[in-house]
Short mmCIF file of N, CA and C and ligand atoms in Angstrom, two decimals:
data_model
loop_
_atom_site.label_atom_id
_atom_site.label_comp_id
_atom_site.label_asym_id
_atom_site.label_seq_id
_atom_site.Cartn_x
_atom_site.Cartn_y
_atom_site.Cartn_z
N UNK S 614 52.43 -40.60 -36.44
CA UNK S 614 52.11 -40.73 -35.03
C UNK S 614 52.59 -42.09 -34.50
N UNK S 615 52.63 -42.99 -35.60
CA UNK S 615 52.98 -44.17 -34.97
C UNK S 615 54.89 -44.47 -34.19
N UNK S 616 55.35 -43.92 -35.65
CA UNK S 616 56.56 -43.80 -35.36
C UNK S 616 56.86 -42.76 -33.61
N UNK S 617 56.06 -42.08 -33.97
CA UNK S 617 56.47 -41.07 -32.44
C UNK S 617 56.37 -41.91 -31.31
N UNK S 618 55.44 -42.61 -31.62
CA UNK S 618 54.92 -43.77 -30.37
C UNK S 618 55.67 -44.30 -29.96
N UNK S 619 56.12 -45.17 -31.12
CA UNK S 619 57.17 -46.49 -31.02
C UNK S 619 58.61 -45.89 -30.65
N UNK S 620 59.12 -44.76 -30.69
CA UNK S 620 60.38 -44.15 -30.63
C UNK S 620 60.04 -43.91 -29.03
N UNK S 621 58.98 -43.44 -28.73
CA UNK S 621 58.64 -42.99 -27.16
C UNK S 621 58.53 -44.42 -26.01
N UNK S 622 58.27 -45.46 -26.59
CA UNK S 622 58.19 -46.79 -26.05
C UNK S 622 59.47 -47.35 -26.30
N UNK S 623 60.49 -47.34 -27.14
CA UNK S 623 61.12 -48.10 -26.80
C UNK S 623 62.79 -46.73 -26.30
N UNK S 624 62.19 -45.50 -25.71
CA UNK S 624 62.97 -44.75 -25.18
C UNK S 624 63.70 -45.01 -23.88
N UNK S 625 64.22 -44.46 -23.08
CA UNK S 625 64.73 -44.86 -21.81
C UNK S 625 63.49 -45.09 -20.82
N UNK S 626 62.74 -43.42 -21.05
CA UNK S 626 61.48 -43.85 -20.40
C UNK S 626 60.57 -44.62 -20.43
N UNK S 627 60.19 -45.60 -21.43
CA UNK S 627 59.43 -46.36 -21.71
C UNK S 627 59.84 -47.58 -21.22
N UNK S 628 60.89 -47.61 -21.54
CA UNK S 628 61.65 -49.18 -20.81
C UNK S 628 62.02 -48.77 -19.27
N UNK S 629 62.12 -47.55 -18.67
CA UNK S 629 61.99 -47.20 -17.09
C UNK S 629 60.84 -48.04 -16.85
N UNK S 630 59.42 -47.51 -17.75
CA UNK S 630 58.67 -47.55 -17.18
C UNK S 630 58.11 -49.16 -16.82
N UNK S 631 58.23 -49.74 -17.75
CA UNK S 631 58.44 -50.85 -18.18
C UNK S 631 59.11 -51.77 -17.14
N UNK S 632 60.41 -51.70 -16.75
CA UNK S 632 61.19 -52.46 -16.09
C UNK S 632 61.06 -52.35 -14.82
N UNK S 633 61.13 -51.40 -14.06
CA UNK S 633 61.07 -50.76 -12.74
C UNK S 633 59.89 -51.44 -12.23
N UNK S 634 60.20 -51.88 -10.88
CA UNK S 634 59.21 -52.36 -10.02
C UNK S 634 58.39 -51.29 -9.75
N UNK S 635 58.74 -50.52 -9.69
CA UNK S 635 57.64 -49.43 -9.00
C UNK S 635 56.83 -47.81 -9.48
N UNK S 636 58.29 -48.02 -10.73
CA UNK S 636 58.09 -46.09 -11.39
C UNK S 636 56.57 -46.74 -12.41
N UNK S 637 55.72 -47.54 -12.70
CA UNK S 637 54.77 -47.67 -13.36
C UNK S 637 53.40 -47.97 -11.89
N UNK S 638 53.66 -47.98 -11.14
CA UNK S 638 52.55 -48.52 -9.99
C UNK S 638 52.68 -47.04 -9.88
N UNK S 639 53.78 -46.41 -9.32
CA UNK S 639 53.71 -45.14 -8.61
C UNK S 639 53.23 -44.16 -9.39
N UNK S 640 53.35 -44.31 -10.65
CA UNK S 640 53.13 -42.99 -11.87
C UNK S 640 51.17 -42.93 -11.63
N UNK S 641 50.60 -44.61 -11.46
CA UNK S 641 49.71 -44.69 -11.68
C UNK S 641 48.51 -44.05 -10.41
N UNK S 642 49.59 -44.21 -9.08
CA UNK S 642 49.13 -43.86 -8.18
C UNK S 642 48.82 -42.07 -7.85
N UNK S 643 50.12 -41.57 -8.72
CA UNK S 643 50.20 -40.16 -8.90
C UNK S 643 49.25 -39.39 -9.88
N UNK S 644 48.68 -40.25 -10.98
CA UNK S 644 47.31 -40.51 -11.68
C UNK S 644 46.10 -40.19 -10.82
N UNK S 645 45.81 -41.36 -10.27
CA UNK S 645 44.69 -41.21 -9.18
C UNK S 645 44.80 -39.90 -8.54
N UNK S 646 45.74 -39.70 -7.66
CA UNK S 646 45.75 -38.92 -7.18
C UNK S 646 45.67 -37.25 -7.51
N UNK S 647 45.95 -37.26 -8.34
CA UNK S 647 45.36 -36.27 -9.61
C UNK S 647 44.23 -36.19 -9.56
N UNK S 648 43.56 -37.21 -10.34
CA UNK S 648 42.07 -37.28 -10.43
C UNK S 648 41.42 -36.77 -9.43
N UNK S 649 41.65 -37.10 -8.13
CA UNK S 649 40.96 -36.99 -7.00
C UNK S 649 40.63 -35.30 -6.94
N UNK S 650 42.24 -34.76 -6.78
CA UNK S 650 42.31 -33.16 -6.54
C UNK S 650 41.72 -32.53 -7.94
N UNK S 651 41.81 -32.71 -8.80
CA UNK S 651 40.91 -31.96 -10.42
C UNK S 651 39.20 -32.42 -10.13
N UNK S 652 38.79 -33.71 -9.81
CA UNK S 652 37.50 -33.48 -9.96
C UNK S 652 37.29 -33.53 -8.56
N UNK S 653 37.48 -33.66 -7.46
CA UNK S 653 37.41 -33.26 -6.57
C UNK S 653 37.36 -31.74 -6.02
N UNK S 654 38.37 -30.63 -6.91
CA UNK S 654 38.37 -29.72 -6.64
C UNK S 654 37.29 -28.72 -7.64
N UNK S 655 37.35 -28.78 -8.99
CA UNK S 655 37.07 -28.35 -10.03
C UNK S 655 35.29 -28.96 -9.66
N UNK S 656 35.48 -29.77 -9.37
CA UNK S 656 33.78 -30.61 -9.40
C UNK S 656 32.83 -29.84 -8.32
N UNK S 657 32.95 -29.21 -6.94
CA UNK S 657 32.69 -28.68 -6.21
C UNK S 657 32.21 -27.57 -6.40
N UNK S 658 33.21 -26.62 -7.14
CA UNK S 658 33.10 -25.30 -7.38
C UNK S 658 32.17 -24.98 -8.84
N UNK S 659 32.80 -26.26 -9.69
CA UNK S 659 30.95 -26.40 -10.98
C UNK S 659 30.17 -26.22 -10.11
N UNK S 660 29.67 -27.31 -9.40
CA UNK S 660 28.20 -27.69 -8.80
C UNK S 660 27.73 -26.38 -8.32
N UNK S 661 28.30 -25.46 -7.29
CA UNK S 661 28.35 -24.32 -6.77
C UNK S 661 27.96 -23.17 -7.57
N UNK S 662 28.54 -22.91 -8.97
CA UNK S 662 28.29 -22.26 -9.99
C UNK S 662 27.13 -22.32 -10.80
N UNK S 663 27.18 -23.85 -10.84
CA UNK S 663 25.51 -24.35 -11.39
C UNK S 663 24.44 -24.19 -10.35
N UNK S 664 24.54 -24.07 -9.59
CA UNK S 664 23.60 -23.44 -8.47
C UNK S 664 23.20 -24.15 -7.42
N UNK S 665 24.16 -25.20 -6.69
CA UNK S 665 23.79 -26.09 -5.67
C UNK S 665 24.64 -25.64 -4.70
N UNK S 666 24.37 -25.65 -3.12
CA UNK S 666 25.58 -25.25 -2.15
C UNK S 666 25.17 -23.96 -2.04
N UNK S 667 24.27 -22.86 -2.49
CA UNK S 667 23.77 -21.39 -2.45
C UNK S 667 24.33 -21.08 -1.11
N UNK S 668 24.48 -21.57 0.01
CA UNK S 668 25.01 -21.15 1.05
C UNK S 668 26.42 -21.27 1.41
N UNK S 669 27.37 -21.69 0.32
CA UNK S 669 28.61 -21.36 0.42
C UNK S 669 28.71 -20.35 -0.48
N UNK S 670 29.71 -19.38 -0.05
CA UNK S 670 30.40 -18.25 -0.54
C UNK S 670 30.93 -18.50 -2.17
N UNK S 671 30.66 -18.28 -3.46
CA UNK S 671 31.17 -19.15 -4.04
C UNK S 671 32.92 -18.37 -4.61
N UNK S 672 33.09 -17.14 -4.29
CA UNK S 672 34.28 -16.41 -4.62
C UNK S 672 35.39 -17.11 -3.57
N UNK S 673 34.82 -17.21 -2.42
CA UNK S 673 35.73 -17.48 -1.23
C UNK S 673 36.34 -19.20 -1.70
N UNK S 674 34.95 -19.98 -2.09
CA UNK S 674 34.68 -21.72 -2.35
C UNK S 674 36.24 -21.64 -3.80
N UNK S 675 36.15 -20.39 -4.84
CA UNK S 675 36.63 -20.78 -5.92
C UNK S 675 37.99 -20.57 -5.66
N UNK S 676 38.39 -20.16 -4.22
CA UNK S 676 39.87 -19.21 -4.61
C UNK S 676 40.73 -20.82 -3.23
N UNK S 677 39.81 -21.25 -2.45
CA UNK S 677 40.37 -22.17 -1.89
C UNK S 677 40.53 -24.13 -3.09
N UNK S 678 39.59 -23.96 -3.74
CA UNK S 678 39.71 -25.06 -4.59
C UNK S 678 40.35 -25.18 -5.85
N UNK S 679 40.29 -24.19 -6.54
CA UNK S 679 41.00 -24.34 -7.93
C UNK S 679 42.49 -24.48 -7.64
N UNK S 680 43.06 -24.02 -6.78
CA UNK S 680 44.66 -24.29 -6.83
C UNK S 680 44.52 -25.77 -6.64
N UNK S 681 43.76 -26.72 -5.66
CA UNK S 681 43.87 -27.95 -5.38
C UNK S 681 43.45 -28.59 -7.21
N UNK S 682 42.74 -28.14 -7.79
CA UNK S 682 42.27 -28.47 -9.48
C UNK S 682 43.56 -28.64 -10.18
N UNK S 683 44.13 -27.20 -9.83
CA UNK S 683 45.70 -27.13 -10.98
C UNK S 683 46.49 -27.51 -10.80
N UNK S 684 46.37 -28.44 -9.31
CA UNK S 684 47.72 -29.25 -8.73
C UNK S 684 47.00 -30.92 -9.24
N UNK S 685 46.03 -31.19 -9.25
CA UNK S 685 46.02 -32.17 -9.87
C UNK S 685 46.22 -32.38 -11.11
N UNK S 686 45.76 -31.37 -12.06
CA UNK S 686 46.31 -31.40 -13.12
C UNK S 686 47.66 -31.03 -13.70
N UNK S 687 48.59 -30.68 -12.93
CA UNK S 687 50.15 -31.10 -12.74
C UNK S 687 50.38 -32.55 -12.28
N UNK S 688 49.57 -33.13 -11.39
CA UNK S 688 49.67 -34.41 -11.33
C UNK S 688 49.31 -35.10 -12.54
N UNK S 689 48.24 -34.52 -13.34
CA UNK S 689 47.67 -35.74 -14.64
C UNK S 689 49.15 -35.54 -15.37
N UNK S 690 49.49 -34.36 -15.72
CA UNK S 690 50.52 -34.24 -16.98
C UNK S 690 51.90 -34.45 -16.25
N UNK S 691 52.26 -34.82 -15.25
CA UNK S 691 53.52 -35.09 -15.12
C UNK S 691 53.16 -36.97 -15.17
N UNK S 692 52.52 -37.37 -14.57
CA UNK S 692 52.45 -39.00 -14.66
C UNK S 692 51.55 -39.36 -15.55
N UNK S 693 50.69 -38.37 -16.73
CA UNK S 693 50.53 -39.42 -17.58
C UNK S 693 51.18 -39.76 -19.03
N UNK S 694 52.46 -39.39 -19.22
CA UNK S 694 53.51 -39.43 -20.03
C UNK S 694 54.27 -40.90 -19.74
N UNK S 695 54.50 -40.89 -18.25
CA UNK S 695 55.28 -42.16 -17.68
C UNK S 695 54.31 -43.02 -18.16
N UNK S 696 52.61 -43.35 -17.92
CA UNK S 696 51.68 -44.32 -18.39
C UNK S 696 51.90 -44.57 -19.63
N UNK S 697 51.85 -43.66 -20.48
CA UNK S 697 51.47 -43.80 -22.34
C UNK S 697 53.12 -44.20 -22.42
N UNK S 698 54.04 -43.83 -22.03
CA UNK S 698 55.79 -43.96 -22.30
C UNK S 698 56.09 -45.88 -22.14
N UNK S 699 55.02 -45.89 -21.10
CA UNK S 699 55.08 -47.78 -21.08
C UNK S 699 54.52 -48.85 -22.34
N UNK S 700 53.66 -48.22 -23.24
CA UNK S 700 52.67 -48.96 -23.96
C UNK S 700 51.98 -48.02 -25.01
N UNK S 701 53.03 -47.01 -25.06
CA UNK S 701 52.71 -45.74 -26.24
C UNK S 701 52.15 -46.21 -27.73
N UNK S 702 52.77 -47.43 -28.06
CA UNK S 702 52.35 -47.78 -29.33
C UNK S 702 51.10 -48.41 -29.44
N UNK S 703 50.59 -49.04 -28.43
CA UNK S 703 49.26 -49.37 -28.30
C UNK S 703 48.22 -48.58 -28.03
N UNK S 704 48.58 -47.39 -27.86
CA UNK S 704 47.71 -46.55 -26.69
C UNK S 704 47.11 -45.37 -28.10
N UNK S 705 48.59 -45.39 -29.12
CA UNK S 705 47.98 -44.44 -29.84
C UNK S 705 47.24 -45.06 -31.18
N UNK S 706 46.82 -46.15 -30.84
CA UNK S 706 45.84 -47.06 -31.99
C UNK S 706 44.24 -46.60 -31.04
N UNK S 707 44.23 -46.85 -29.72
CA UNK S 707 43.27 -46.78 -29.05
C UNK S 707 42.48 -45.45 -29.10
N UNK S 708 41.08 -45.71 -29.58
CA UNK S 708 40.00 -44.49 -29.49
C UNK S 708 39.54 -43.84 -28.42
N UNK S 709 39.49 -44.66 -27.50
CA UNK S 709 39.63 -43.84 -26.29
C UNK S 709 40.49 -43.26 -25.48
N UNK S 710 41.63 -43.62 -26.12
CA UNK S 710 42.94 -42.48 -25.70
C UNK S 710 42.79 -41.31 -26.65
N UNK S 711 42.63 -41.76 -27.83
CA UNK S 711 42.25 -40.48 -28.68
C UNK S 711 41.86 -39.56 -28.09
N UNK S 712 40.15 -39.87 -27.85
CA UNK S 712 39.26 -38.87 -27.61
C UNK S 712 39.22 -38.48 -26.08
N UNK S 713 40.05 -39.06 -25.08
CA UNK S 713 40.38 -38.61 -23.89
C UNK S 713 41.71 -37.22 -24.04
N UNK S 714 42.62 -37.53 -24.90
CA UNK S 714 42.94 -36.25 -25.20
C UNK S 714 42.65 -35.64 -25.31
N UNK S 715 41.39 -35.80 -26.46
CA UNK S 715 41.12 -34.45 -27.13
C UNK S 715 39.80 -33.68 -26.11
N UNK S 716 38.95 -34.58 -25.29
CA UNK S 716 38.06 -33.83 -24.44
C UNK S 716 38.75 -33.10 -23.31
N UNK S 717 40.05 -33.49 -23.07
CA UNK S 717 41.08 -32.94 -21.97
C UNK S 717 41.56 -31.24 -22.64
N UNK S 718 41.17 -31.45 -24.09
CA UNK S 718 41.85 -30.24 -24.32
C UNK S 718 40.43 -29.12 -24.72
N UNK S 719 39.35 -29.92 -24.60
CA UNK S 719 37.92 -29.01 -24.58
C UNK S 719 37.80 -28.56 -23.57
N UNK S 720 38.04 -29.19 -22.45
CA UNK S 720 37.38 -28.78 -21.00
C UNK S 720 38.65 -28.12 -20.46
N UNK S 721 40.28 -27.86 -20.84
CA UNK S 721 40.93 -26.85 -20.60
C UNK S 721 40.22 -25.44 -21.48
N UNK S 722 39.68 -25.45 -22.84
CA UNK S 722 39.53 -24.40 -23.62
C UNK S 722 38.36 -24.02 -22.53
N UNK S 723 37.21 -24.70 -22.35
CA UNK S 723 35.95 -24.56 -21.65
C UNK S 723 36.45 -23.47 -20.21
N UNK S 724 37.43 -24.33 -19.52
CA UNK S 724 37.78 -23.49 -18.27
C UNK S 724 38.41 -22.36 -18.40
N UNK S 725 39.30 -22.11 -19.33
CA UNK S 725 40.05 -21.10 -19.69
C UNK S 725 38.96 -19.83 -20.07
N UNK S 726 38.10 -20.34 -21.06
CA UNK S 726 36.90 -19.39 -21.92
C UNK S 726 36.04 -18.76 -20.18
N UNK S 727 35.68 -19.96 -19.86
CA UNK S 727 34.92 -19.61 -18.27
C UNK S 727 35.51 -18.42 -17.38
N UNK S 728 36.71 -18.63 -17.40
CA UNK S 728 37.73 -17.52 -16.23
C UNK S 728 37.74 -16.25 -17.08
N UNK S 729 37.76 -15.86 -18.41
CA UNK S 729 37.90 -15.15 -19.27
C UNK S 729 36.18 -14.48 -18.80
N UNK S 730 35.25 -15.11 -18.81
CA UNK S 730 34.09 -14.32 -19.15
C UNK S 730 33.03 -14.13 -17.37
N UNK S 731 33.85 -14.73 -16.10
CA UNK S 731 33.44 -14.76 -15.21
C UNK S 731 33.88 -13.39 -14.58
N UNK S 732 33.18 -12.79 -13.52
CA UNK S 732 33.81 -11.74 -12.95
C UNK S 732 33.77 -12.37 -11.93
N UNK S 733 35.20 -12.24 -10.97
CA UNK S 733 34.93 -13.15 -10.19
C UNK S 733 33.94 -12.81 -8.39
N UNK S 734 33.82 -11.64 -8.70
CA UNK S 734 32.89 -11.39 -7.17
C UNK S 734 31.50 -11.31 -7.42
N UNK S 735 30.98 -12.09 -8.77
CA UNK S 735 29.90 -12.34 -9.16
C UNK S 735 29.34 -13.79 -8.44
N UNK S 736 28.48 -13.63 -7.38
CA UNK S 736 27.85 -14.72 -6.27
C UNK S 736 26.94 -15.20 -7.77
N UNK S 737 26.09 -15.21 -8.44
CA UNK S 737 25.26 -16.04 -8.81
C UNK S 737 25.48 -15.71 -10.43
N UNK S 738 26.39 -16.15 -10.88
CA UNK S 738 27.00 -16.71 -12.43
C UNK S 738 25.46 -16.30 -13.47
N UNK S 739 25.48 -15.44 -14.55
CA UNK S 739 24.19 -16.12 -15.55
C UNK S 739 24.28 -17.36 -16.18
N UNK S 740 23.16 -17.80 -16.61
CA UNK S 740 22.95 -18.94 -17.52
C UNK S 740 24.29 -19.33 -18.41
N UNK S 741 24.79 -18.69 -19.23
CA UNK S 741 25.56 -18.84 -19.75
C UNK S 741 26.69 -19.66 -19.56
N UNK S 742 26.95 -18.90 -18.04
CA UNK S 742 28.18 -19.54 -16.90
C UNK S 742 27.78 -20.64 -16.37
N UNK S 743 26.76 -20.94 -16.37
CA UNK S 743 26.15 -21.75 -15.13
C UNK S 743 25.93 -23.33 -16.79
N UNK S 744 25.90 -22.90 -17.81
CA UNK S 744 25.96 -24.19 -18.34
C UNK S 744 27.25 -24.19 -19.04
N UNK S 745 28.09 -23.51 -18.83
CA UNK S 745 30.06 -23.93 -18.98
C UNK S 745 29.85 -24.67 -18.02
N UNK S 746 29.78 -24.22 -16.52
CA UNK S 746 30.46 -25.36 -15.26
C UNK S 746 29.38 -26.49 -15.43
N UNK S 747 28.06 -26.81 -16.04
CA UNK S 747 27.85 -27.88 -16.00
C UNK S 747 28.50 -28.84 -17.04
N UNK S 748 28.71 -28.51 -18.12
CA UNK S 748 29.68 -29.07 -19.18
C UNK S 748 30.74 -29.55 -18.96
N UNK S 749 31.75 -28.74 -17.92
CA UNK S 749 32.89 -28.90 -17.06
C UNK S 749 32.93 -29.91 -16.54
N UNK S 750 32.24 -29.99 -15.50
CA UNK S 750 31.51 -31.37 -15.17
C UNK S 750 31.51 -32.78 -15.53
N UNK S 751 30.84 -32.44 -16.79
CA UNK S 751 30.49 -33.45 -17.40
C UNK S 751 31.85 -34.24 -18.60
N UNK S 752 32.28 -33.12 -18.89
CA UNK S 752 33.83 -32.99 -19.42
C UNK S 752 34.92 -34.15 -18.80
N UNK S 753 35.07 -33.90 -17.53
CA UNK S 753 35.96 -34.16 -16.72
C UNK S 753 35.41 -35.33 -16.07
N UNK S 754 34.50 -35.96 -16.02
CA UNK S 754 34.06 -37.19 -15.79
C UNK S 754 34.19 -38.14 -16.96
N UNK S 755 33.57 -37.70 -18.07
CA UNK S 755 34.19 -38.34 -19.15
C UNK S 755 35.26 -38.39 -19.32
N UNK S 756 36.60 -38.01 -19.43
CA UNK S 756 37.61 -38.03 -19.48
C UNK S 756 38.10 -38.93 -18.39
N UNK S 757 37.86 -39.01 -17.46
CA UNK S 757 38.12 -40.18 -15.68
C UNK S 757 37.77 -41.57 -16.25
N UNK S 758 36.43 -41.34 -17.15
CA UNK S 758 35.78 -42.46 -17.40
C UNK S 758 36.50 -43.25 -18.67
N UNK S 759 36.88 -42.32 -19.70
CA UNK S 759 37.40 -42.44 -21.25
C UNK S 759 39.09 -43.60 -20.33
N UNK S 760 39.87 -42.88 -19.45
CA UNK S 760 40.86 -43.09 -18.90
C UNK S 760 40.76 -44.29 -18.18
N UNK S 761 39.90 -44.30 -17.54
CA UNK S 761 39.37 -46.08 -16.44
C UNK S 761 39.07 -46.82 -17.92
N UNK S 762 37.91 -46.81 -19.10
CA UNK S 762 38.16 -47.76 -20.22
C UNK S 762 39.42 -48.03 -20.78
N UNK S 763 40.18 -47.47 -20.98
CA UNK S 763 41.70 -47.71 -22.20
C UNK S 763 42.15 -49.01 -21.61
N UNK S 764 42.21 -49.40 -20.68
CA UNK S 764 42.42 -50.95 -20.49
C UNK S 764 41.21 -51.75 -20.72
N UNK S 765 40.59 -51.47 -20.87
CA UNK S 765 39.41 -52.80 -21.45
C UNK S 765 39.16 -52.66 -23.17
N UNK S 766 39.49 -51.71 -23.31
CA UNK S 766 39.50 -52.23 -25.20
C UNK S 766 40.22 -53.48 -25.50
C1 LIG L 1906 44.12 -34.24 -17.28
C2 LIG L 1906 43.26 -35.09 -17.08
C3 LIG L 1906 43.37 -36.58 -16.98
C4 LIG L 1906 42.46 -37.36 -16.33
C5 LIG L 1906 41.22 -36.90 -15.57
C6 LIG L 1906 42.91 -38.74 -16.48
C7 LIG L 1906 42.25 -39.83 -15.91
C8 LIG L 1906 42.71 -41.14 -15.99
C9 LIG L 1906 42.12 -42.28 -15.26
C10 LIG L 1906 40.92 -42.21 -14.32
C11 LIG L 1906 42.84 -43.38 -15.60
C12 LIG L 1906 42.63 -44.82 -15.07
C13 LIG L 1906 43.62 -45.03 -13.96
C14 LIG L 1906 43.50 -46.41 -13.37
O1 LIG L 1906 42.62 -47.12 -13.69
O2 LIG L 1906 44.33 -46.77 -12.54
C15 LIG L 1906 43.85 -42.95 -16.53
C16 LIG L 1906 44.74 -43.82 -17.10
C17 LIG L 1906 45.66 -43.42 -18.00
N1 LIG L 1906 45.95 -42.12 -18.40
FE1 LIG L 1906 45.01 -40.46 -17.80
N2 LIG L 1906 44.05 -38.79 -17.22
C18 LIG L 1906 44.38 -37.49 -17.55
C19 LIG L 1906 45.45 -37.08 -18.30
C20 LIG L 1906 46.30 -37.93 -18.95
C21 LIG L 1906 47.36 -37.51 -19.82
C22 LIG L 1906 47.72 -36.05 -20.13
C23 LIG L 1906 47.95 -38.66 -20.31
C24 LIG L 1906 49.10 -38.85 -21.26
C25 LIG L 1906 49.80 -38.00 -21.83
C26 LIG L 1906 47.25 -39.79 -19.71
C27 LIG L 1906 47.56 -41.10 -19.94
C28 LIG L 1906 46.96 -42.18 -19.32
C29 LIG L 1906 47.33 -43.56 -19.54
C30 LIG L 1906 48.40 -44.05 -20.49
C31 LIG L 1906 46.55 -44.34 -18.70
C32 LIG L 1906 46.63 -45.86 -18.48
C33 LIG L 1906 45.71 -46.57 -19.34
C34 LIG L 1906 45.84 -48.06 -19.06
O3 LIG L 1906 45.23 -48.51 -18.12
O4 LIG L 1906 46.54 -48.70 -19.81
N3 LIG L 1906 46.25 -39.31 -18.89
N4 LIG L 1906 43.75 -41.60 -16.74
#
């Protein structure tokens, strides 16, 4: 893993990212902006599922927000390659890059398992459903949070 790192840092992209006045501010900004639309979008439609908001529609709530979810998360995975491509070899020593991966790839299995077992013109989710989207939740905040630490280790 290390070698992959170090081959990925000292690649074109890594030294783009690196050198360029702006392709490392902007990648980071395209980051945020991610964030915003995934838990912004994805975060709404949990809460809704978990049972808050009872007076929004929640079939109508899920079919206007999740595309804004999966466009942020085209935003995480297209700019966060450019981030790790700047400082890859450091990043893959770091535990909280670790485990920000790997909860990124629970709370895809989590959402995926969720859409699989939801029907979707079902207004009030059972228990079952209703503690996936709180997990979801909680998933995806950790991961915001795991991502805001990796510079303070
Ligand atoms: C899909 C969900 C993701 C979320 C919610 C997320 C969230 C975040 C957040 C909140 C930050 C801090 C940004 C800042 O302080 O300006 C961050 C930084 C970062 N993320 Fe992500 N991220 C995601 C995916 C990824 C992926 C897929 C990668 C790499 C392949 C990645 C690599 C990074 C790197 C390298 C940093 C910079 C760390 C530093 O400050 O040195 N992220 N992420």
């Amino acid at each position: 893993m290390e070698a992959f790192a170090t081959a990925i840092e000292a690649s074109a992209l890594g030294g783009f990212a690196r050198q360029s006045a702006w392709a490392y501010p902007f990648a980071n900004l395209v980051h945020l902006l991610g964030l915003v639309l995934l838990i912004g979008g994805i975060g709404i439609v949990d809460l809704r599922l978990a049972g808050a908001f009872r007076a929004l529609p929640l079939r109508a709530l899920s079919r206007a927000l999740t595309p804004l979810a999966i466009a942020g998360l085209g935003c995480m995975a297209v700019s966060g390659p450019m981030l790790f491509a700047a400082d890859a070899a450091a990043l893959v020593r770091s535990d909280r890059f670790a485990w920000k991966l790997g909860l990124i790839v629970i709370a895809l299995a989590n959402a995926a398992l969720f859409r699989l077992l939801w029907r979707e013109g079902e207004e009030e989710p059972a228990l079952p459903l209703r503690i996936m989207a709180v997990t979801s939740i909680g998933l995806w905040l950790t991961v915001a949070a795991l991502g805001r630490l990796i510079a303070y280790a």
